XYZ file of C-alpha atoms in Angstrom:
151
model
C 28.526 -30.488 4.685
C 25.659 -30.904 2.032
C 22.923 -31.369 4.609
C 24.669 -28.392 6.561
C 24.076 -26.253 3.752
C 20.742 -27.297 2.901
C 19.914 -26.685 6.165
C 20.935 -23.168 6.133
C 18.790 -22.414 3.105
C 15.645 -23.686 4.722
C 16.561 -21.158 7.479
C 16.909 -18.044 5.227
C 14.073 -18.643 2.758
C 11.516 -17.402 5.743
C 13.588 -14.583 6.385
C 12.623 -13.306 2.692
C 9.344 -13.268 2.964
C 8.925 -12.535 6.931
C 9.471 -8.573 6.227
C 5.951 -8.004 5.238
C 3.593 -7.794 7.139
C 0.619 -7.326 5.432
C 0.019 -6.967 1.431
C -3.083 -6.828 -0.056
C -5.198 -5.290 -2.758
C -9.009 -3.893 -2.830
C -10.988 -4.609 -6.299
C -12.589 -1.096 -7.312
C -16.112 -1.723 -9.121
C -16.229 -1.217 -12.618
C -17.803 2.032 -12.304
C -14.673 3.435 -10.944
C -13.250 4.529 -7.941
C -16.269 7.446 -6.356
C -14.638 10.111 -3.762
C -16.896 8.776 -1.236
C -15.360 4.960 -1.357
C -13.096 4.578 1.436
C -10.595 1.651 1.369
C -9.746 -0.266 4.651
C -7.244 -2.463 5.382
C -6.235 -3.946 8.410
C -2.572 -4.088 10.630
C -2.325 -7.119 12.115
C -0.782 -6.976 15.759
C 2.796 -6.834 15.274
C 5.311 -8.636 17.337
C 7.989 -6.560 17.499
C 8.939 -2.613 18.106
C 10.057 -1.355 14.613
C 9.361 0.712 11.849
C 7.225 -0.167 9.160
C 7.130 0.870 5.430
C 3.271 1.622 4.065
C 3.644 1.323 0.258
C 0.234 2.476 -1.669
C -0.101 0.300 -4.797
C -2.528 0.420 -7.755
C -3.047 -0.821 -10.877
C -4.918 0.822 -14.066
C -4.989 0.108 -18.059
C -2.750 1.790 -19.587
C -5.643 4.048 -20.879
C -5.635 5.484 -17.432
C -6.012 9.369 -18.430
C -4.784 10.883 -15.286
C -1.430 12.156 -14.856
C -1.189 11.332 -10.645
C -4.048 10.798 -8.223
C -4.090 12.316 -4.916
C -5.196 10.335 -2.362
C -5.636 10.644 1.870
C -3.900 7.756 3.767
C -5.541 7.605 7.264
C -3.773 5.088 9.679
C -5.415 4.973 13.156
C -3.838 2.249 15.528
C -4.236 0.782 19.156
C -2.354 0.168 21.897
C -1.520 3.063 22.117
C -4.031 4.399 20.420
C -2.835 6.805 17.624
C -3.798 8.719 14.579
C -1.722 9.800 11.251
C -3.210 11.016 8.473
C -1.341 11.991 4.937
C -1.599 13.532 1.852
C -0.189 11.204 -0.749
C 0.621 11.728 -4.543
C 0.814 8.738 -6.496
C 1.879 9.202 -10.024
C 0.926 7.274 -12.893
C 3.493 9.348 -15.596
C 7.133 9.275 -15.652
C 7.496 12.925 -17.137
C 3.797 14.123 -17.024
C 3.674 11.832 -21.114
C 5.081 8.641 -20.469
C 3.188 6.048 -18.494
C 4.497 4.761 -15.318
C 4.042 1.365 -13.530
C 5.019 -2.563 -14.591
C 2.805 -4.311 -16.332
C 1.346 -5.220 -20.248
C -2.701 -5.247 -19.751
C -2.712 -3.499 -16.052
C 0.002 -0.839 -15.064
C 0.986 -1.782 -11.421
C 1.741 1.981 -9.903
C 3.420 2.157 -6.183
C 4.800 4.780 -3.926
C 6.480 4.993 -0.334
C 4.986 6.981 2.334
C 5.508 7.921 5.393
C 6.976 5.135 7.442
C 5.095 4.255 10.893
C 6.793 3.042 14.277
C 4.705 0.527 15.704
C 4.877 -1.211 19.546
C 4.869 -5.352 19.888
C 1.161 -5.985 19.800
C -0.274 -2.905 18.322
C -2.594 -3.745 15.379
C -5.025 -0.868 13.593
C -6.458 0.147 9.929
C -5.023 1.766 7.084
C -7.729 3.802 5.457
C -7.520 5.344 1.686
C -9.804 7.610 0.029
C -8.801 9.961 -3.531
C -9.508 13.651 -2.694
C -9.493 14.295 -6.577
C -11.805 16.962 -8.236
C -13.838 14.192 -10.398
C -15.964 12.396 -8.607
C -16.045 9.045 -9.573
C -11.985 7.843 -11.116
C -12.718 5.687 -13.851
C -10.686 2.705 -14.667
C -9.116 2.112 -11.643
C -8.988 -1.975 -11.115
C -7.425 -2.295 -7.322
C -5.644 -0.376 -4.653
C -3.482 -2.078 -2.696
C -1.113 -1.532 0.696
C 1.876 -3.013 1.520
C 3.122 -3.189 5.485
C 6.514 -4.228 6.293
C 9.543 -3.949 8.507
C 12.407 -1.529 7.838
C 15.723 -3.388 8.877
């Protein structure tokens, strides 16, 4: 019965983990994050059809003077080959005062977008760029994406 058990716990502690698909973060220089900096990540080919969450992650001090930062996600894929491009929002307030995000030295800021259906084998590039009036955002640290299956 014991081993039974224990056996049964080896098989679901994959299953917690297998969801994502990709997660990773981009260090910004310490300059800051300049319009014309455009973040790539790649989509590993999948291996089944399903839909996939895109959470945009990233992480400031909580000095960070701006309210939200508007941002373009690009995604272009293959097989098929496809293109979706978004206007995303990601706010770094609670009510436009308080500061948003987890964290004690770094706020850690997320939001959902748009989920993506993706075919077995497709793979592509998630591309990010801030469409912001400044220029250059200063004290950004990283910007991150997160890939995984919806259930």
């Amino acid at each position: 019965m014991l081993l039974s058990l224990m056996m049964m716990l080896v098989l679901l502690m994959p299953s917690c983990a297998g969801n994502v698909l990709q997660h990773q973060h981009k260090d910004i220089q310490p300059s800051g994050w300049d319009r014309g900096d455009t973040l790539t990540f790649s989509i590993p080919p999948v291996s089944v059809d399903a839909n996939y969450s895109i959470t945009i992650e990233m992480r400031t001090p909580p000095t960070f003077p701006l309210q939200e930062v508007w941002m373009v996600r690009k995604v272009l894929t293959t097989n098929p080959l496809s293109l979706h491009l978004d206007t995303i929002c990601l706010p770094t307030t609670t009510d436009g005062r308080s500061l948003s995000g987890d964290g004690v030295t770094m706020r850690s800021h997320s939001i959902g977008t748009p989920s993506l259906f993706l075919n077995q084998h497709q793979e592509g590039t998630i591309q990010l760029y801030h469409i912001m009036s400044q220029q250059v955002l200063p004290q950004v640290s990283s910007v991150g994406v997160k890939v995984e299956i919806i259930n």
